[in-house]
Structure formats: C-alpha cells, structure tokens
Coordinates of N, CA and C in Angstrom, one line a residue:
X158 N -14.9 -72.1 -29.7 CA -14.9 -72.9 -28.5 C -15.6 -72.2 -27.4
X159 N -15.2 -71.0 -27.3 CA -16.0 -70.2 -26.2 C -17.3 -70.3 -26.1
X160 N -18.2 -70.4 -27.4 CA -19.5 -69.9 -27.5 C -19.8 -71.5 -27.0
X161 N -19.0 -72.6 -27.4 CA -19.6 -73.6 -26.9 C -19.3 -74.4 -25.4
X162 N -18.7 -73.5 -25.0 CA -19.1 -73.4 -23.4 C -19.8 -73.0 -23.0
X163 N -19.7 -71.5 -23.2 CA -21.1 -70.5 -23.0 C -21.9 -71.1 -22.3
X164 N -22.4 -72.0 -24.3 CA -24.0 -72.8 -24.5 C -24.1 -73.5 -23.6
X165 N -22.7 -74.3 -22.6 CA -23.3 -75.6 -22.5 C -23.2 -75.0 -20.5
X166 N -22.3 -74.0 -20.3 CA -22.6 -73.4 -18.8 C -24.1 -73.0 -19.0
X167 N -24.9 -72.1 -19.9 CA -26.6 -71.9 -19.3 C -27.3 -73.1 -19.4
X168 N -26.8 -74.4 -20.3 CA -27.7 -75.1 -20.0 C -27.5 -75.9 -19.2
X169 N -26.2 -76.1 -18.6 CA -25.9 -77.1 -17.5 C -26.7 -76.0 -15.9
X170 N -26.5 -74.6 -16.1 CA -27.4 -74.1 -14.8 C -28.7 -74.2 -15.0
X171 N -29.5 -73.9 -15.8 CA -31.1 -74.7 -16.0 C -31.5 -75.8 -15.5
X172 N -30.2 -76.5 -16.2 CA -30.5 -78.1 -15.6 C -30.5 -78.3 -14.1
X173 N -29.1 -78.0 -13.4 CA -29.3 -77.6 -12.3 C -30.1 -77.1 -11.5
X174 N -30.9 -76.1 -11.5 CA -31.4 -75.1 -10.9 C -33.0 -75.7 -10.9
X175 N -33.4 -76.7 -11.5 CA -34.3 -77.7 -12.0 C -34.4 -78.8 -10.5
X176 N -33.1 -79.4 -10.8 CA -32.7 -80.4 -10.3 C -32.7 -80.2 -8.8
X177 N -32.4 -79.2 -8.3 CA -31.7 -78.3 -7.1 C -32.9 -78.2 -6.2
X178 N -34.0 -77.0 -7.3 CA -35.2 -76.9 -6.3 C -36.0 -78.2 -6.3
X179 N -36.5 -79.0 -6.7 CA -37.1 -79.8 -7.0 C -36.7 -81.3 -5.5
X180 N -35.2 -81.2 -5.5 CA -34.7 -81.9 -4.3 C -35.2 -81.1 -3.1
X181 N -34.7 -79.3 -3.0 CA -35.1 -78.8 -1.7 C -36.9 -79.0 -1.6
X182 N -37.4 -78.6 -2.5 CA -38.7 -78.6 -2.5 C -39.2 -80.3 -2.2
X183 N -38.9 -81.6 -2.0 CA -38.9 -82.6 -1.7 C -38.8 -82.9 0.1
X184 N -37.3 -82.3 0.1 CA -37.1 -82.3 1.6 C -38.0 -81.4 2.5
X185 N -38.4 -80.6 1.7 CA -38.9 -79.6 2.4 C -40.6 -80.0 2.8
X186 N -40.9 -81.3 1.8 CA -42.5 -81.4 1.8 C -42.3 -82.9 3.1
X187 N -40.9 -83.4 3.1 CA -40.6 -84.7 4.0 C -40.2 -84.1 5.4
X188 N -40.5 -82.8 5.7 CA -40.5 -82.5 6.8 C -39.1 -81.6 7.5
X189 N -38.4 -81.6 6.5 CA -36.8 -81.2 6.8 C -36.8 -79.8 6.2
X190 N -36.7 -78.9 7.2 CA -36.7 -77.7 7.2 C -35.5 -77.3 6.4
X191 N -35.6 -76.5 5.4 CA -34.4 -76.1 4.3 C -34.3 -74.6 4.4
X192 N -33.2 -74.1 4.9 CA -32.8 -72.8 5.2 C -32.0 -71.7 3.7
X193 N -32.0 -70.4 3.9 CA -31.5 -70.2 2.7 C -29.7 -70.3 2.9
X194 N -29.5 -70.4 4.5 CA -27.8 -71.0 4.6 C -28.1 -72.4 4.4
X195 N -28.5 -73.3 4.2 CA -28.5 -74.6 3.4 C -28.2 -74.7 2.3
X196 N -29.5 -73.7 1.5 CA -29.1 -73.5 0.0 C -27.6 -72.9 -0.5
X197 N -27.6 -71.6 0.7 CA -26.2 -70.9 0.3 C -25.2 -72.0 0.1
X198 N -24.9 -72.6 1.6 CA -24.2 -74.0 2.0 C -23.7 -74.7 0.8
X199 N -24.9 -75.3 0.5 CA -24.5 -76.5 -1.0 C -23.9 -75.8 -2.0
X200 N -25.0 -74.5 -2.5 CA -24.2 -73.5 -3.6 C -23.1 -73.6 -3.6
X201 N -22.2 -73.2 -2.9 CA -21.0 -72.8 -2.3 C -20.4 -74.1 -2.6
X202 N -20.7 -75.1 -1.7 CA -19.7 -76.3 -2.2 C -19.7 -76.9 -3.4
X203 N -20.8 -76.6 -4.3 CA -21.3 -77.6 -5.7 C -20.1 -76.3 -6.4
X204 N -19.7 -75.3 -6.2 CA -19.1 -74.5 -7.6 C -18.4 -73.8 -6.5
X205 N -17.8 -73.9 -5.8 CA -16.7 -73.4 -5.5 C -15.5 -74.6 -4.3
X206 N -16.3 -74.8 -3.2 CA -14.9 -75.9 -2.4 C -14.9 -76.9 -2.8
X207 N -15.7 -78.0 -3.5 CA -15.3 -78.7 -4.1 C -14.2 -78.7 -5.5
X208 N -14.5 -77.6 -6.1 CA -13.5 -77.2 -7.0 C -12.0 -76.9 -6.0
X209 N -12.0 -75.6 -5.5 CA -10.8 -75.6 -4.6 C -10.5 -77.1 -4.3
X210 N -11.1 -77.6 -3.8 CA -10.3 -78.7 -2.5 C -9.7 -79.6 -3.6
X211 N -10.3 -80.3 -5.0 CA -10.1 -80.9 -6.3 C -8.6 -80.3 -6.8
X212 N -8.6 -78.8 -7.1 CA -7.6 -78.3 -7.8 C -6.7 -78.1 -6.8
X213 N -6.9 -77.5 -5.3 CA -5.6 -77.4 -4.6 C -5.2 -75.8 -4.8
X214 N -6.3 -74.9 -5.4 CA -6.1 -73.8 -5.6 C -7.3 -72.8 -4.6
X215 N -6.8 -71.9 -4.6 CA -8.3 -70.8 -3.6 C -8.9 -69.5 -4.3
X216 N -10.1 -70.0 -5.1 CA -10.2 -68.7 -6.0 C -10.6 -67.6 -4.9
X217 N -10.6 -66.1 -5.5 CA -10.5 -65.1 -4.4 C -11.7 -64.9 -4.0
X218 N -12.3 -63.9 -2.7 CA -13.3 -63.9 -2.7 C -13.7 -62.4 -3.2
X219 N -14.9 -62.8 -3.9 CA -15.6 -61.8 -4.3 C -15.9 -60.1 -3.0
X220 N -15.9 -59.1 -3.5 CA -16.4 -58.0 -2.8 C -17.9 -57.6 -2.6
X221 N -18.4 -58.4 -4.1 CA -19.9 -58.1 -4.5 C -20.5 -59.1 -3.5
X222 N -21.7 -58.6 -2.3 CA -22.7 -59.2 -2.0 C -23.3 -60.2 -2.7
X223 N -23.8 -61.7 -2.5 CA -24.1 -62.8 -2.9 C -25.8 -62.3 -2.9
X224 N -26.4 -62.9 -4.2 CA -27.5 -62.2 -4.1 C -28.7 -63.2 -3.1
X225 N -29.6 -62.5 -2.7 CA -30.6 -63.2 -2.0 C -31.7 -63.9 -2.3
X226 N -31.4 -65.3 -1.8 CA -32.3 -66.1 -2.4 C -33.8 -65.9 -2.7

C-alpha cells in the first residue's frame, strides 16, 4: 500500500508542478507580476492550511529553511 502512495505522491507532484508553473507563467505573460511570496503563498495553502483548516489539526512547523525558489 505504501509503495502505491509513494507512486501516486511523485506523480501527483509532476502533475502539479506542470500545472502550477504553466498558470504562474500565464499570469505572468498577462501582466500580473508573480512574486516568489506568491508562489510560497499558494504552496503553503495548496499542502498545508488548507489541510489544517479541513482537519482542524496544526501540523508543526518545520526548523529546516524552505528551499528557494
């Protein structure tokens, strides 16, 4: 069961990560300046406060530096 999570978290971030720049890269050609706190911004809510605010839980925060876009 694990392995087919795994599989299906790299290929659901691919997909994403597809999906993601292809929108900023859009906005960004329509004139709307896209920041890397924008990107952070969404990141952040797409996998983590949306989850929080959903479950009602607060995962902890990390010590490790977020890496740079």
């Amino acid at each position: 069961m694990l392995e087919q999570v795994i599989y299906k978290w790299n290929n659901t971030r691919r997909t994403l990560a597809r999906i993601l720049s292809d929108t900023y890269r859009l906005l960004s050609e329509d004139g709307r300046g896209v920041t890397r706190g924008d990107i952070q911004r969404d990141i952040t809510r797409l996998f983590r406060s949306n989850a929080e605010a959903w479950t009602g839980l607060r995962a902890p925060v990390s010590d490790v530096p977020t890496q740079t876009l």
